Tab-separated table of C-alpha atoms and ligand atoms in Angstrom:
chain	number	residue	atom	x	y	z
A	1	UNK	CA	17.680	-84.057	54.169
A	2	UNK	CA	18.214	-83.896	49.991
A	3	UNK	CA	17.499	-79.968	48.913
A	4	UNK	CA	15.964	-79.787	45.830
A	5	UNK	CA	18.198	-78.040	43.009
A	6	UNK	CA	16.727	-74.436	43.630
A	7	UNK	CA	17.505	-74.740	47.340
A	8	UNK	CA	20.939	-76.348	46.891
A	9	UNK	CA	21.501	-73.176	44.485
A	10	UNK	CA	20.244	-70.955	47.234
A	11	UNK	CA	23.304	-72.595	49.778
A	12	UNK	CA	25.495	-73.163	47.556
A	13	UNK	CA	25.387	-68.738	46.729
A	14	UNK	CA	25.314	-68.278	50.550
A	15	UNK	CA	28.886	-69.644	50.169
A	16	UNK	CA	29.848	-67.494	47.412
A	17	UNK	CA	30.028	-69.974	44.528
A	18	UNK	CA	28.207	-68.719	41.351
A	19	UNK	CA	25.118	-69.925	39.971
A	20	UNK	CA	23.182	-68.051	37.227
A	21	UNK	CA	20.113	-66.044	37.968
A	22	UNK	CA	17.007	-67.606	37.913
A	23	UNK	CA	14.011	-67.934	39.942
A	24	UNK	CA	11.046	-70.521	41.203
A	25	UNK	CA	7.723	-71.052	39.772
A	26	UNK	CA	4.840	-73.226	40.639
A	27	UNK	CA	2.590	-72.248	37.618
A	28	UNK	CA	3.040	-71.273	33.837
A	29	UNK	CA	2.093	-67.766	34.563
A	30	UNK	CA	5.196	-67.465	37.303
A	31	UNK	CA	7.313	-69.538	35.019
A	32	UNK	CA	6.722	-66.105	32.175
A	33	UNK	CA	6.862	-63.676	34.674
A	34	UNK	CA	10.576	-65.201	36.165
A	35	UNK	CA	11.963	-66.035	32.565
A	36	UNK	CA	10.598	-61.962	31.832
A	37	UNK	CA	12.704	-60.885	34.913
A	38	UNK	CA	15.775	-62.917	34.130
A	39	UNK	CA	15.794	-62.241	30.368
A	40	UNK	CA	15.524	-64.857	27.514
A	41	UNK	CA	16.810	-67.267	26.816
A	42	UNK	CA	16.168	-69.790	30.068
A	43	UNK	CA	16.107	-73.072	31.065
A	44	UNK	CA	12.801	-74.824	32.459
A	45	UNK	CA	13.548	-76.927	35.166
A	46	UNK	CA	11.812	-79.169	37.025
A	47	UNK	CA	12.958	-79.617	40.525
A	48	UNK	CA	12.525	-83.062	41.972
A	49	UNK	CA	14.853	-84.969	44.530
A	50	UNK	CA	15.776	-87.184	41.655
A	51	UNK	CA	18.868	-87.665	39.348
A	52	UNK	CA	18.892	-87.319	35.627
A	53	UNK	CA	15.725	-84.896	34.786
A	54	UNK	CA	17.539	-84.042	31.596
A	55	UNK	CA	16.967	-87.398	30.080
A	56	UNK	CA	13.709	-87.679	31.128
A	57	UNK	CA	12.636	-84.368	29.614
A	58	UNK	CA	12.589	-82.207	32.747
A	59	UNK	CA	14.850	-79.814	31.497
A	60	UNK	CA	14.219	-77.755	28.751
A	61	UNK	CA	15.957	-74.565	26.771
A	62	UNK	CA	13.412	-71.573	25.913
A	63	UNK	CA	13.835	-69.081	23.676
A	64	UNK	CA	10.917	-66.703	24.249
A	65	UNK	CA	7.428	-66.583	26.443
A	66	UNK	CA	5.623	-69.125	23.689
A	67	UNK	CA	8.727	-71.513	24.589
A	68	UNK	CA	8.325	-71.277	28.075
A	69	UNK	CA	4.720	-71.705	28.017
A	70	UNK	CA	4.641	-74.808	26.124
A	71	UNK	CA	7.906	-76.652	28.638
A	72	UNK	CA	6.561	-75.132	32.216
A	73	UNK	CA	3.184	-76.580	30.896
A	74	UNK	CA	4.688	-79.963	29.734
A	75	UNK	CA	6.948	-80.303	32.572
A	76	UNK	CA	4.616	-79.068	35.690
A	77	UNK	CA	2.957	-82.573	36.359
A	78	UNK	CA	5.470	-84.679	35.104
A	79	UNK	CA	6.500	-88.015	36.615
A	80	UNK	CA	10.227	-88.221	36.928
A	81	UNK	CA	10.580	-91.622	38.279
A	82	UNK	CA	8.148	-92.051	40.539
A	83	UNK	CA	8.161	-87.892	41.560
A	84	UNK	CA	5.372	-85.747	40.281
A	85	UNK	CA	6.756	-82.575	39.435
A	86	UNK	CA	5.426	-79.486	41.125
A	87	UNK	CA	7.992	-76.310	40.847
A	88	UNK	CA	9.811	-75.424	38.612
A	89	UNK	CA	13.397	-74.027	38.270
A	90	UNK	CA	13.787	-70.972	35.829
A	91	UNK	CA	17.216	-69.516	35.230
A	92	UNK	CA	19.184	-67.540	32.624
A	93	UNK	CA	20.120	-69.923	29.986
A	94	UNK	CA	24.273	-70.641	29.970
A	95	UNK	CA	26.316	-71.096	26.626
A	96	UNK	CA	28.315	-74.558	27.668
A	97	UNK	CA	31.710	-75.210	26.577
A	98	UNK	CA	32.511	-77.672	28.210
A	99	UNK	CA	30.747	-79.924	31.419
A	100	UNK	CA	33.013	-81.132	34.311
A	101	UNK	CA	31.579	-83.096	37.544
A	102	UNK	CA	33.051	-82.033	41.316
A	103	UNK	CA	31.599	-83.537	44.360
A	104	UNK	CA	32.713	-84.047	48.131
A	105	UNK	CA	31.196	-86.675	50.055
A	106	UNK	CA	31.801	-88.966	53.256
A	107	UNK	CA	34.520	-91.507	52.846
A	108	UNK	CA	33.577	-93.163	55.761
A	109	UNK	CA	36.109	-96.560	55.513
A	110	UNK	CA	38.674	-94.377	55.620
A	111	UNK	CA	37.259	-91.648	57.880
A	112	UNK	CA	38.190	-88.531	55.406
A	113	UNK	CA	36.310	-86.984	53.050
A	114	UNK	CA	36.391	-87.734	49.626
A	115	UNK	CA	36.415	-85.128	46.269
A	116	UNK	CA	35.619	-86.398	43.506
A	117	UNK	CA	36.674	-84.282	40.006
A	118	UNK	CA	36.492	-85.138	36.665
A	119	UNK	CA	36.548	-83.200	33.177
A	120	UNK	CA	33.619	-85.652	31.987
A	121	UNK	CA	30.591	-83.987	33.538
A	122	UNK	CA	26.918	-83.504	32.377
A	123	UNK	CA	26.762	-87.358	32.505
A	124	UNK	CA	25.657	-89.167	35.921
A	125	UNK	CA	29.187	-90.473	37.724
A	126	UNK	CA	28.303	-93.803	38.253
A	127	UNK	CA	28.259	-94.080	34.222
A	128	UNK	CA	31.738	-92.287	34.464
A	129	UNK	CA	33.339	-94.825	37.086
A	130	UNK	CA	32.282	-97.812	35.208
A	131	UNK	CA	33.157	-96.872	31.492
A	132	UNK	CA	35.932	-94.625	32.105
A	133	UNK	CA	37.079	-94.839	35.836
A	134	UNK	CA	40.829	-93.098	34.930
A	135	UNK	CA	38.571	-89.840	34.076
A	136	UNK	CA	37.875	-88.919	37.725
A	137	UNK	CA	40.062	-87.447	40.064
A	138	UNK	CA	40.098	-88.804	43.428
A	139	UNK	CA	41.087	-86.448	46.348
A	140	UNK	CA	41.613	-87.683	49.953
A	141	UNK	CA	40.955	-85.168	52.174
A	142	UNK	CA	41.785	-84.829	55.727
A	143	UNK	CA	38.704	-83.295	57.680
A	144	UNK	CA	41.409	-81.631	60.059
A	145	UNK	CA	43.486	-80.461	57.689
A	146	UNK	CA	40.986	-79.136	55.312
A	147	UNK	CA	41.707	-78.335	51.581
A	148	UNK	CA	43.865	-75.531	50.714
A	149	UNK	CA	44.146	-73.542	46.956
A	150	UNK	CA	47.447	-74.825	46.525
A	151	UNK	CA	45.722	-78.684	46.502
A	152	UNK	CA	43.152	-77.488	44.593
A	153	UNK	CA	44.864	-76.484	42.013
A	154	UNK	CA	47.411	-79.742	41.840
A	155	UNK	CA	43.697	-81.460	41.834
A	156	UNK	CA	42.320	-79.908	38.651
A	157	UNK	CA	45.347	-79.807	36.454
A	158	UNK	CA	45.056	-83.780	37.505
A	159	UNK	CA	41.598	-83.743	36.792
A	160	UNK	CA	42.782	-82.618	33.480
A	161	UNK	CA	40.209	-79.596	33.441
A	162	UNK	CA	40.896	-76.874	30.668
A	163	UNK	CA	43.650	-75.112	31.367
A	164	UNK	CA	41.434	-71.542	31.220
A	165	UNK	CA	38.832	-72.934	33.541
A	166	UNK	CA	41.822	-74.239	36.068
A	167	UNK	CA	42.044	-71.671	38.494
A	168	UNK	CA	38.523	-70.486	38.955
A	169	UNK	CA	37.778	-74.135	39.185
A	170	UNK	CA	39.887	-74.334	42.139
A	171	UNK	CA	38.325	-71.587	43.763
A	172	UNK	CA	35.244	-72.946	43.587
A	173	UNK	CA	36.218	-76.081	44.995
A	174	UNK	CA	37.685	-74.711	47.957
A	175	UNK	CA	34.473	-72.551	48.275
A	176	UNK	CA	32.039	-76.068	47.567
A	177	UNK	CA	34.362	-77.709	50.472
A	178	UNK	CA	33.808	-74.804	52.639
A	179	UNK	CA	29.790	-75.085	52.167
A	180	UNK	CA	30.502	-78.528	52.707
A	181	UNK	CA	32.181	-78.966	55.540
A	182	UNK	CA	30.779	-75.458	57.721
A	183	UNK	CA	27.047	-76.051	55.748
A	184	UNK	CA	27.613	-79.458	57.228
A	185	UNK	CA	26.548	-81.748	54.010
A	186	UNK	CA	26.814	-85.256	53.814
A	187	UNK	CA	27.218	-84.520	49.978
A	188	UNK	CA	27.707	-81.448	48.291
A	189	UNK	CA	27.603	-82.126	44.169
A	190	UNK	CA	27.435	-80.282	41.084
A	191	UNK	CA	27.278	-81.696	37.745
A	192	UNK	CA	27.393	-80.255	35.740
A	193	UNK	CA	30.022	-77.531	36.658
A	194	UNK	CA	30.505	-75.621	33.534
A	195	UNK	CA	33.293	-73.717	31.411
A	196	UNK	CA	30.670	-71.330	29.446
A	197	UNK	CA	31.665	-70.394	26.070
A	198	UNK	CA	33.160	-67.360	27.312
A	199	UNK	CA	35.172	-68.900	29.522
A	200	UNK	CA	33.618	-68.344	32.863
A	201	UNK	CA	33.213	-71.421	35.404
A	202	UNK	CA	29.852	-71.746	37.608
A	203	UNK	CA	27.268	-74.401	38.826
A	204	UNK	CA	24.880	-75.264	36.617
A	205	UNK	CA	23.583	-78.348	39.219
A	206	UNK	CA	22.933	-78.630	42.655
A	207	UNK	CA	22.737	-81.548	44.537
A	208	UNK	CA	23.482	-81.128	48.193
A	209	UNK	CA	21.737	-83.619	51.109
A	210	UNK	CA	22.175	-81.925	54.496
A	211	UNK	CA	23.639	-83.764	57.892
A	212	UNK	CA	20.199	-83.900	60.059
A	213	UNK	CA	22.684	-84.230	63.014
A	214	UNK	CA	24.032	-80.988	62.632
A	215	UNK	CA	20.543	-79.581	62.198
A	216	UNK	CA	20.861	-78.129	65.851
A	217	UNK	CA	23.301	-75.487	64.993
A	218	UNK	CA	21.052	-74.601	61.382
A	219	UNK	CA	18.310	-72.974	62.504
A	220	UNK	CA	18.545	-71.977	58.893
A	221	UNK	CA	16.890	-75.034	57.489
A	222	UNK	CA	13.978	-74.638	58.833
A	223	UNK	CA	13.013	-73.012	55.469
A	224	UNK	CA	13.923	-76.378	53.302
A	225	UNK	CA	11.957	-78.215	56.049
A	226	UNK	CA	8.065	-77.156	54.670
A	227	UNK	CA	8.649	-78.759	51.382
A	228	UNK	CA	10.794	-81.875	52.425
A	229	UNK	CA	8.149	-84.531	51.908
A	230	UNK	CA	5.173	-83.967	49.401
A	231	UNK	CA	2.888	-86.347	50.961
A	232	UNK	CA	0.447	-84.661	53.517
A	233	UNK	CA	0.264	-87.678	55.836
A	234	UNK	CA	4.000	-88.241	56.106
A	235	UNK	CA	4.211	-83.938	57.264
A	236	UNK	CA	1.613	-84.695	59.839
A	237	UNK	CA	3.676	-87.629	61.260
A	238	UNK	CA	6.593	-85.778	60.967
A	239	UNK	CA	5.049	-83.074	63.049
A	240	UNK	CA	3.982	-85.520	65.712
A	241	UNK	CA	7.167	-87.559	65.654
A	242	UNK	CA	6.489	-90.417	64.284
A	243	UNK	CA	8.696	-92.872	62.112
A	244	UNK	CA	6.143	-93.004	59.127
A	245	UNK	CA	6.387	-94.064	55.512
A	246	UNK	CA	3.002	-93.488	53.794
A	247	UNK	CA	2.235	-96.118	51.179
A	248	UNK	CA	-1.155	-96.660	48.458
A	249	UNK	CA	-3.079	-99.904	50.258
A	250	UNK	CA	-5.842	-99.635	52.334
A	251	UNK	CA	-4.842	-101.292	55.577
A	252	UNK	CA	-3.414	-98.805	58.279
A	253	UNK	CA	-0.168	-100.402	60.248
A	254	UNK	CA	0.988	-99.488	63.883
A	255	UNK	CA	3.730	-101.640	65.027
A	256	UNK	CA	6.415	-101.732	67.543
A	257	UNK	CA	10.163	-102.109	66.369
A	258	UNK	CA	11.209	-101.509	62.630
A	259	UNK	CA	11.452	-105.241	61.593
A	260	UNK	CA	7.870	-105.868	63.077
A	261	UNK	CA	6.588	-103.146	61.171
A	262	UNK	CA	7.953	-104.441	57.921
A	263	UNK	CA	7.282	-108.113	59.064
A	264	UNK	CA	3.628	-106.936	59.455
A	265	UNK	CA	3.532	-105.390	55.880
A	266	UNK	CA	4.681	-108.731	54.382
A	267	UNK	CA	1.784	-110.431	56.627
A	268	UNK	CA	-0.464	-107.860	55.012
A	269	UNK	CA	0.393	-108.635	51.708
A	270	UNK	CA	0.688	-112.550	52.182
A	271	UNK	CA	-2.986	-112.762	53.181
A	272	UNK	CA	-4.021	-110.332	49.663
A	273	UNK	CA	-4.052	-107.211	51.232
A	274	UNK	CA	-2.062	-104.031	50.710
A	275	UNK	CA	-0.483	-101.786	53.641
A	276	UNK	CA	-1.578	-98.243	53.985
A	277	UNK	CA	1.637	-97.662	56.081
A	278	UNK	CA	4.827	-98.256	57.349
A	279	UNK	CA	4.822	-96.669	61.482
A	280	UNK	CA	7.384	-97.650	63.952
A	281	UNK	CA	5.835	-96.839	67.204
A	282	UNK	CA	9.430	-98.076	68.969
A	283	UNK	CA	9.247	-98.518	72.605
A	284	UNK	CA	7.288	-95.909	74.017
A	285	UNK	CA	3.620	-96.997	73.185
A	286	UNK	CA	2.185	-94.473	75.922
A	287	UNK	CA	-1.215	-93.117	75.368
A	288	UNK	CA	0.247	-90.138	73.479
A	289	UNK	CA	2.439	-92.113	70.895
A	290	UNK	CA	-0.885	-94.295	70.491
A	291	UNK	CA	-3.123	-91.594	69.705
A	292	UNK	CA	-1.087	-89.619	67.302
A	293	UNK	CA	-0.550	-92.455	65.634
A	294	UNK	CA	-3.953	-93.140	65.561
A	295	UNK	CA	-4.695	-89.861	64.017
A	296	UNK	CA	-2.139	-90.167	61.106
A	297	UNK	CA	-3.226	-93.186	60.073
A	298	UNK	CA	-7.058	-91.792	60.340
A	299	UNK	CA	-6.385	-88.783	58.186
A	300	UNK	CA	-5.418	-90.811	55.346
A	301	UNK	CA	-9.200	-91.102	53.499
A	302	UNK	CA	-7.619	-94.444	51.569
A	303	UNK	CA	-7.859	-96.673	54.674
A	304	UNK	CA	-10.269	-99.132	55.384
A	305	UNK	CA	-8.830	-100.822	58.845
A	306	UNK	CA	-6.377	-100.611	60.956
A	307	UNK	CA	-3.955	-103.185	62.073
A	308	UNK	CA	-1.939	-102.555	64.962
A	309	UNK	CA	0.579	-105.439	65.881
A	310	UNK	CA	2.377	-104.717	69.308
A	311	UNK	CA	5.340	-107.130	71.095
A	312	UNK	CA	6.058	-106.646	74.382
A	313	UNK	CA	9.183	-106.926	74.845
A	314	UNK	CA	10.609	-103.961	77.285
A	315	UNK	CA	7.224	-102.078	75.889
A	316	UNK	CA	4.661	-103.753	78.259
A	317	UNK	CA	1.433	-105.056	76.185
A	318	UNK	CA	-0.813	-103.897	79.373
A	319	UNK	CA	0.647	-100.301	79.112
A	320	UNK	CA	-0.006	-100.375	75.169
A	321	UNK	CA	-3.619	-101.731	75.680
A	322	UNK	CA	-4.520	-98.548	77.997
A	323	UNK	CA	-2.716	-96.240	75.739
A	324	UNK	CA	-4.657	-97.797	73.040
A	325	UNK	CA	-8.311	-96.821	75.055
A	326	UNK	CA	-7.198	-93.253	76.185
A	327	UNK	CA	-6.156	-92.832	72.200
A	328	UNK	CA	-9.360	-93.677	71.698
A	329	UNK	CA	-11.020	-91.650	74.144
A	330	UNK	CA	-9.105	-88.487	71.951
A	331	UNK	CA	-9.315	-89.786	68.717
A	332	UNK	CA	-12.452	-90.478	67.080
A	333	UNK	CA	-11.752	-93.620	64.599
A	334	UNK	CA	-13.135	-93.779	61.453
A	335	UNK	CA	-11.900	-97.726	60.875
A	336	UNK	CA	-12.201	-100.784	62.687
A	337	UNK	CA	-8.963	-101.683	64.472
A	338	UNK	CA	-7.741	-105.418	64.614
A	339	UNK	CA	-4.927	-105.609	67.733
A	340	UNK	CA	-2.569	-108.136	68.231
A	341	UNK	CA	-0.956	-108.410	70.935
A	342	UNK	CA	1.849	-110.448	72.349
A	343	UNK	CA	4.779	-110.717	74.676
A	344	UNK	CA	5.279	-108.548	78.503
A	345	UNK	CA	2.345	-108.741	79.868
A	346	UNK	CA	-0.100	-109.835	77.106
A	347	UNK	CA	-2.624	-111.601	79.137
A	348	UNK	CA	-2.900	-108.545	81.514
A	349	UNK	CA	-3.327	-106.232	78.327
A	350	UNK	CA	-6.055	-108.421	76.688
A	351	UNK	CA	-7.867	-108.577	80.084
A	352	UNK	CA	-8.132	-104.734	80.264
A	353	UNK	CA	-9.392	-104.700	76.104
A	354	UNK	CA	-11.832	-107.216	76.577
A	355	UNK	CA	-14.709	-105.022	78.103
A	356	UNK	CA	-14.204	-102.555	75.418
A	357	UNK	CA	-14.465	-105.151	72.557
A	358	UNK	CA	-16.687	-104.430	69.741
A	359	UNK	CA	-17.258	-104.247	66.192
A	360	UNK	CA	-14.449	-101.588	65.829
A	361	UNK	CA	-12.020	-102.783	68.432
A	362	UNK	CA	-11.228	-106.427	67.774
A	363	UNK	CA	-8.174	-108.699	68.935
A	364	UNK	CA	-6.953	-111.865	67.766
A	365	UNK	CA	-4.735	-114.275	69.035
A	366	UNK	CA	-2.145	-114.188	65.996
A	367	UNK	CA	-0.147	-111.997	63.554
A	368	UNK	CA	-1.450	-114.171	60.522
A	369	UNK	CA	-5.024	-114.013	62.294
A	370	UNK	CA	-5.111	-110.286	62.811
A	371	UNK	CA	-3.779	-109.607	59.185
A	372	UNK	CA	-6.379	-111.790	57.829
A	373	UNK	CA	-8.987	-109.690	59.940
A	374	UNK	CA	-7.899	-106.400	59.159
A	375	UNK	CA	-7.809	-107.566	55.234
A	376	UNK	CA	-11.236	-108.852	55.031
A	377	UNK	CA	-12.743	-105.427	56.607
A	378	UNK	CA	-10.870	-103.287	54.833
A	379	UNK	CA	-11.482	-105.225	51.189
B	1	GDP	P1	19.970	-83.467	35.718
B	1	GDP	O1	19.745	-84.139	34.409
B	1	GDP	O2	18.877	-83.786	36.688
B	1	GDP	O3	21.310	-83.738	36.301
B	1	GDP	O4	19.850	-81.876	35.439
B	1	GDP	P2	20.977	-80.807	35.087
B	1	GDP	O5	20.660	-79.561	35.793
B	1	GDP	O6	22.346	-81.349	35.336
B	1	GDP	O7	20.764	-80.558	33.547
B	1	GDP	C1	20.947	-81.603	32.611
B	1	GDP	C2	21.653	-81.098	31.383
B	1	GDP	O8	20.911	-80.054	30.776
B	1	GDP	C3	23.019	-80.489	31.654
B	1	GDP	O9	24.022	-81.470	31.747
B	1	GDP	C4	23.188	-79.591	30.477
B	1	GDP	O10	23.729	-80.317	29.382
B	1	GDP	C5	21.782	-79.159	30.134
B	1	GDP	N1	21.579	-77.791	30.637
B	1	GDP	C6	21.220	-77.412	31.878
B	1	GDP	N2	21.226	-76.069	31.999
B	1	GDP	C7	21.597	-75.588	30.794
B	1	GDP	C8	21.813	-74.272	30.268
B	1	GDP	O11	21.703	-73.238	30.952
B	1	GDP	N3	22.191	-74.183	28.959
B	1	GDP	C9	22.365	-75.271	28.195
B	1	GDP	N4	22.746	-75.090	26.931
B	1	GDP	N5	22.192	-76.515	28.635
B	1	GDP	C10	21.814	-76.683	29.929
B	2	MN	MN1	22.902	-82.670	36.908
C-alpha cells in the first residue's frame, strides 16, 4: 500500500524523524485556515500517489492568504498524470540550502536491504543513476545486523553530504531504517531531505509504500486504508474481496484466473468494444463470489452488459452455473449477461442455464462469440 505524502509524514514523525508543521485540506477555505494556523509562508501541496508533482505544478510556495487562495484553487482538481488531485498538503514553508535524496528499499537478489544516499536530491533518482551514477551512495545492509550510527555516519561522509548536515543526517537515517524495518515498508524514501539555510536537516518528502503482509501486526493502518483507492467501485470490491481493477468501457468482465481475465479484455477490445473491468473471480466461483461480483460490476452506472467468461478447470462450470442463478436470485441485474462457459463439467452447467435463458441471461458457445454478444448489447 503507497501512503500519500501527508500520511508518509504522519509515520515517518511516529518514528521521530522531523518534518515541518503543516496540515491537510480538501478545500480552499481549509487550505487558509491550515496555512493561518501554521504561519506564512507555506507550501501548497497536492498529495497524489505519484512522483514529481513539483514539475507538474503541484507544488507551490505562498506568501500570504491571496497566495494560497489562488494555488489550493489551481491545484485542487489537477491531473498529475493520470491522478486528479483531491487534498492538499499545507506546511510551513522551509528555507533550502541544500537537497540530498536517502531511501531504503528491498534488495531482493541479494536478500539485504539496500540504502540509497546521495548529496544530489530534489531531482527524481532514476535521473541521478543514469547521468551521474558515482553521486549515490550505495549501502548494503544486513536485515540481521541492522544499521548502527557508527555506519551511518561512514555512509554520509561517503555520500559526500555537507559536513554541518553530517551527523544529524545520520541520525535520521538510522531513525528512517528503524521506521523501515519495525513500520515494515517495502520502501521508505525522502527526497528531498534538506539542509535548511540555517543548518537544520529534516524531510521535506515522503514516500513510503507499506508491506501488506505485515498488515496483521498494524492494526494501525487501518486509517490509510479509507483513502487507498479513489474509485468507488474498486472500495466496494475491495470490501467484498474481490481482485478488481475498474476501467472506462462499458462492458462488465467476470472471469476465472488472471490471464483469462486479461485474455477476455483483449477479446473485448478485438471485437470494438471496451472493458468496464478487470475481476479475477479465481477458483472459488460459489454463489457468494458470483453475486458480489455481480453487484460490483452492477453499481458501476457506465455498463451496458456483462460478460462473464468461466473455465473449468478445478472450478467446475456446473458449480459456477448455479452460483450464477442463486447470484441472481440476490442480485437484481440491471444488464444483460452473455456467459461462456467451458471446461469441468460444461455440458452439465449449460444444461442447468438453459431453462433460465432469456433476453438477459444468454450463453454462447465461444469466447470470440460471447465477446461479440456482450459488445453489440452494450454499444
Ligand atoms: P515531488 O516533486 O512530488 O517529489 O514533491 P516534493 O515534495 O519533493 O517537492 C518538489 C520540490 O519543491 C522540492 O524538491 C523543493 O525544491 C520544492 N519544495 C518543497 N517544499 C518546499 C519548501 O518548503 N520550501 C521551498 N523553498 N521549496 C520547497
Ligand atoms: Mn519529492
Amino acid at each position: 500500500m503507497d501512503l500519500f505524502e501527508y500520511q508518509g509524514k504522519q509515520y515517518f514523525s511516529k518514528f521521530g524523524i522531523a518534518v515541518s508543521p503543516g496540515g491537510v485540506a480538501d478545500t480552499v477555505e481549509e487550505a487558509l485556515a491550515v496555512a493561518e494556523r501554521v504561519g506564512y509562508p507555506v507550501v501548497v501541496k497536492a498529495q497524489v500517489k505519484v512522483g514529481g508533482r513539483g514539475k507538474a505544478g503541484g507544488v507551490k510556495l505562498a506568501d500570504n492568504a491571496d497566495e494560497v487562495r489562488l494555488h489550493a484553487g489551481n491545484i485542487l482538481g489537477l491531473d498529475i498524470k493520470g491522478h486528479v488531485v483531491r487534498r492538499l498538503w499545507i506546511e510551513l514553508s522551509s528555507d533550502i540550502q541544500k537537497e540530498y535524496y536517502a531511501s531504503f528499499t528491498l534488495d531482493r537478489p541479494n536478500k539485504t536491504h539496500l540504502g540509497m544516499l546521495s548529496a544530489e536530491g530534489g531531482v527524481e533518482i532514476e535521473e541521478v543513476a543514469v547521468n551521474n551514477p558515482d553521486a549515490i551512495a550505495m549501502l548494503s545492509i544486513d536485515p540481521v545486523r541492522g544499521l548502527d550510527l557508527a555506519t551511518a555516519r561512514r555512509w554520509v561522509a561517503e555520500a559526500n553530504l555537507d559536513d554541518i548536515a553530517r551527523e544529524q543526517a545520520a541520525e535520521i537515517l538510522v531513525k528512517l531504517y528503524t521506521c523501515y524495518t519495525e513500520g515494515d515498508c517495502d520502501l521508505a524514501e525522502i527526497n528531498p531531505l534538506i539542509l535548511t539555510m540555517d543548518n537544520k536537516v529534516h524531510a521535506l518528502d515522503a514516500k513510503v509504500t507499506l508491506d501488506e503482509n505485515a498488515s496483521y501486526r498494524h492494526p494501525e493502518w487501518e486509517e490509510f486504508r479509507w483513502s487507498e483507492t479513489e474509485d468507488p467501485r474498486e472500495q466496494m470490491a475491495k470490501e467484498r474481496g474481490l481482485n478488481y481493477i475498474g476501467l472506462d468501457g462499458t462492458v462488465g468482465i467476470i472471469a476465472n484466473g488472471a490471464g483469462l481475465a486479461m485474455s477476455t479484455l483483449d477479446v473485448v477490445n478485438q471485437v470494438g468494444g471496451t472493458a468496464a473491468n478487470f475481476l479475477d473471480i479465481g477458483g472459488g466461483a460459489n454463489a457468494d463470489v458470483m453475486a458480489a461480483a455481480l453487484e460490483v460490476i452492477n453499481a458501476d452506472p457506465k455498463v451496458k452488459s456483462i460478460f462473464v467468461n468461466i473455465f473449468g478447470g478445478i472450478t467446475r462450470v456446473d458449480e459456477v452455473a448455479k452460483g450464477v442463478l442463486e447470484a441472481l436470485k440476490r442480485v437484481d441485474i440491471s444488464s444483460p449477461i452473455v456467459l461462456r462457459l467451458d471446461g469441468t463439467n460444461a455440458v452439465e452447467g449449460r444444461a442447468i442455464l438453459a431453462p433460465h435463458l432469456s433476453a438477459s441471461l444468454i450463453t454462447e458457445p465461444t469466447m470470440l462469440d460471447a465477446a461479440r454478444r456482450a459488445v453489440s448489447l452494450a454499444n
